[in-house]
Amino acid sequence: MSWPQTEIERLTADYGTVPPPWILYPEFHPLSAFWRMGGGEGYMMFWSQWWQKQTWDEAQQFAYFQSFSPPPHWVPWTGDVIWGYDDETEEDAVLERLEGLGLGSRAEVLADWEDER
């Protein structure tokens, strides 16, 4: 069995599916260098390949993320994964759409991004 398949089985046994990045590495902000090198980069590549193989419709994709309750700073990323967007104007529309569907609020996302912690 290949490493990716072994990892999928391990994660599915632990979480019921392959979890999004913030579940395994909650201490890292989505803009952290952690996601661009080393373990974070490896997990992001693994997760992306797994995600692309799913044949879920939009409702199933949304339900997946909703089941893992992304912290506010990960909400824009979830919208990008589901719908994709190119600029801040589109990001605002995505945040409003996610809020309307019950996944985070635009105000929480903006407040979180302005927090300098």
mmCIF file of C-alpha atoms in Angstrom:
data_model
loop_
_atom_site.group_PDB
_atom_site.id
_atom_site.type_symbol
_atom_site.label_atom_id
_atom_site.label_comp_id
_atom_site.label_asym_id
_atom_site.label_seq_id
_atom_site.Cartn_x
_atom_site.Cartn_y
_atom_site.Cartn_z
ATOM 1 C CA MET A 1 0.000 0.000 0.000
ATOM 2 C CA SER A 2 1.297 3.477 -0.878
ATOM 3 C CA TRP A 3 2.103 6.113 1.758
ATOM 4 C CA PRO A 4 -0.797 8.384 0.715
ATOM 5 C CA GLN A 5 -3.282 5.520 0.989
ATOM 6 C CA THR A 6 -1.874 4.483 4.368
ATOM 7 C CA GLU A 7 -2.161 8.082 5.586
ATOM 8 C CA ILE A 8 -5.739 8.383 4.284
ATOM 9 C CA GLU A 9 -6.683 5.224 6.176
ATOM 10 C CA ARG A 10 -4.976 6.419 9.375
ATOM 11 C CA LEU A 11 -6.636 9.835 9.266
ATOM 12 C CA THR A 12 -10.017 8.347 8.405
ATOM 13 C CA ALA A 13 -9.722 6.010 11.386
ATOM 14 C CA ASP A 14 -8.888 8.964 13.658
ATOM 15 C CA TYR A 15 -11.188 11.665 12.220
ATOM 16 C CA GLY A 16 -13.740 9.924 10.014
ATOM 17 C CA THR A 17 -12.130 11.478 6.925
ATOM 18 C CA VAL A 18 -9.008 13.389 5.952
ATOM 19 C CA PRO A 19 -9.263 16.558 8.066
ATOM 20 C CA PRO A 20 -8.565 20.082 6.845
ATOM 21 C CA PRO A 21 -5.211 21.651 7.767
ATOM 22 C CA TRP A 22 -6.310 23.534 10.894
ATOM 23 C CA ILE A 23 -7.369 20.324 12.610
ATOM 24 C CA LEU A 24 -3.902 18.762 12.568
ATOM 25 C CA TYR A 25 -1.993 22.021 12.961
ATOM 26 C CA PRO A 26 -4.238 24.472 14.845
ATOM 27 C CA GLU A 27 -1.298 26.558 16.000
ATOM 28 C CA PHE A 28 -0.409 27.739 12.484
ATOM 29 C CA HIS A 29 -2.125 30.655 10.754
ATOM 30 C CA PRO A 30 -2.959 30.000 7.066
ATOM 31 C CA LEU A 31 -0.378 32.617 5.998
ATOM 32 C CA SER A 32 2.391 31.046 8.096
ATOM 33 C CA ALA A 33 5.581 29.936 6.355
ATOM 34 C CA PHE A 34 4.808 26.530 7.875
ATOM 35 C CA TRP A 35 2.417 25.860 4.968
ATOM 36 C CA ARG A 36 5.101 26.645 2.378
ATOM 37 C CA MET A 37 7.879 24.365 3.626
ATOM 38 C CA GLY A 38 8.375 21.207 5.620
ATOM 39 C CA GLY A 39 5.557 19.353 7.342
ATOM 40 C CA GLY A 40 2.874 21.925 6.636
ATOM 41 C CA GLU A 41 3.695 22.082 2.951
ATOM 42 C CA GLY A 42 3.672 18.290 2.805
ATOM 43 C CA TYR A 43 0.288 18.065 4.477
ATOM 44 C CA MET A 44 -1.165 20.801 2.286
ATOM 45 C CA MET A 45 0.027 18.983 -0.852
ATOM 46 C CA PHE A 46 -1.341 15.686 0.462
ATOM 47 C CA TRP A 47 -4.658 17.266 1.461
ATOM 48 C CA SER A 48 -5.015 19.061 -1.902
ATOM 49 C CA GLN A 49 -4.435 15.855 -3.837
ATOM 50 C CA TRP A 50 -6.971 14.052 -1.658
ATOM 51 C CA TRP A 51 -9.500 16.900 -2.047
ATOM 52 C CA GLN A 52 -9.204 16.914 -5.839
ATOM 53 C CA LYS A 53 -10.098 13.215 -5.922
ATOM 54 C CA GLN A 54 -13.377 13.761 -4.089
ATOM 55 C CA THR A 55 -16.440 13.809 -6.318
ATOM 56 C CA TRP A 56 -18.496 15.930 -3.977
ATOM 57 C CA ASP A 57 -20.993 18.506 -5.088
ATOM 58 C CA GLU A 58 -20.980 21.971 -3.543
ATOM 59 C CA ALA A 59 -23.324 20.981 -0.709
ATOM 60 C CA GLN A 60 -21.096 18.047 0.250
ATOM 61 C CA GLN A 61 -17.983 20.223 0.139
ATOM 62 C CA PHE A 62 -19.672 22.788 2.341
ATOM 63 C CA ALA A 63 -20.839 20.087 4.780
ATOM 64 C CA TYR A 64 -17.267 18.771 5.030
ATOM 65 C CA PHE A 65 -15.952 22.171 6.109
ATOM 66 C CA GLN A 66 -18.925 22.854 8.340
ATOM 67 C CA SER A 67 -18.236 19.619 10.221
ATOM 68 C CA PHE A 68 -14.743 20.897 11.085
ATOM 69 C CA SER A 69 -15.779 24.476 12.051
ATOM 70 C CA PRO A 70 -12.914 26.503 10.607
ATOM 71 C CA PRO A 71 -11.527 29.256 12.810
ATOM 72 C CA PRO A 72 -12.166 32.734 11.367
ATOM 73 C CA HIS A 73 -8.711 33.037 9.794
ATOM 74 C CA TRP A 74 -9.316 29.831 7.794
ATOM 75 C CA VAL A 75 -12.785 30.794 6.514
ATOM 76 C CA PRO A 76 -11.504 32.654 3.395
ATOM 77 C CA TRP A 77 -9.387 29.624 2.506
ATOM 78 C CA THR A 78 -12.432 27.339 2.680
ATOM 79 C CA GLY A 79 -14.301 29.631 0.302
ATOM 80 C CA ASP A 80 -11.358 29.622 -2.076
ATOM 81 C CA VAL A 81 -11.224 25.828 -2.001
ATOM 82 C CA ILE A 82 -14.939 25.489 -2.740
ATOM 83 C CA TRP A 83 -15.479 28.321 -5.234
ATOM 84 C CA GLY A 84 -12.134 29.964 -5.943
ATOM 85 C CA TYR A 85 -11.740 33.717 -6.274
ATOM 86 C CA ASP A 86 -9.203 36.155 -7.631
ATOM 87 C CA ASP A 87 -9.316 39.416 -5.706
ATOM 88 C CA GLU A 88 -10.579 41.195 -2.596
ATOM 89 C CA THR A 89 -13.871 42.087 -4.266
ATOM 90 C CA GLU A 90 -14.561 38.434 -4.916
ATOM 91 C CA GLU A 91 -13.321 37.526 -1.429
ATOM 92 C CA ASP A 92 -15.904 39.858 0.109
ATOM 93 C CA ALA A 93 -18.651 38.158 -1.901
ATOM 94 C CA VAL A 94 -17.353 34.730 -0.855
ATOM 95 C CA LEU A 95 -17.304 35.750 2.826
ATOM 96 C CA GLU A 96 -20.865 37.011 2.572
ATOM 97 C CA ARG A 97 -21.953 33.805 0.859
ATOM 98 C CA LEU A 98 -20.257 31.655 3.508
ATOM 99 C CA GLU A 99 -21.868 33.701 6.258
ATOM 100 C CA GLY A 100 -25.268 33.245 4.633
ATOM 101 C CA LEU A 101 -24.673 29.500 4.662
ATOM 102 C CA GLY A 102 -23.702 29.565 8.335
ATOM 103 C CA LEU A 103 -19.940 29.145 8.011
ATOM 104 C CA GLY A 104 -18.341 31.971 9.962
ATOM 105 C CA SER A 105 -19.175 35.619 9.773
ATOM 106 C CA ARG A 106 -17.530 38.308 7.707
ATOM 107 C CA ALA A 107 -17.173 40.467 10.851
ATOM 108 C CA GLU A 108 -15.389 37.648 12.738
ATOM 109 C CA VAL A 109 -13.058 37.035 9.813
ATOM 110 C CA LEU A 110 -12.151 40.714 9.479
ATOM 111 C CA ALA A 111 -11.660 41.125 13.242
ATOM 112 C CA ASP A 112 -9.446 38.036 13.340
ATOM 113 C CA TRP A 113 -7.276 39.263 10.455
ATOM 114 C CA GLU A 114 -6.784 42.619 12.202
ATOM 115 C CA ASP A 115 -5.733 40.955 15.469
ATOM 116 C CA GLU A 116 -1.943 41.293 15.745
ATOM 117 C CA ARG A 117 -1.408 38.310 18.030
#
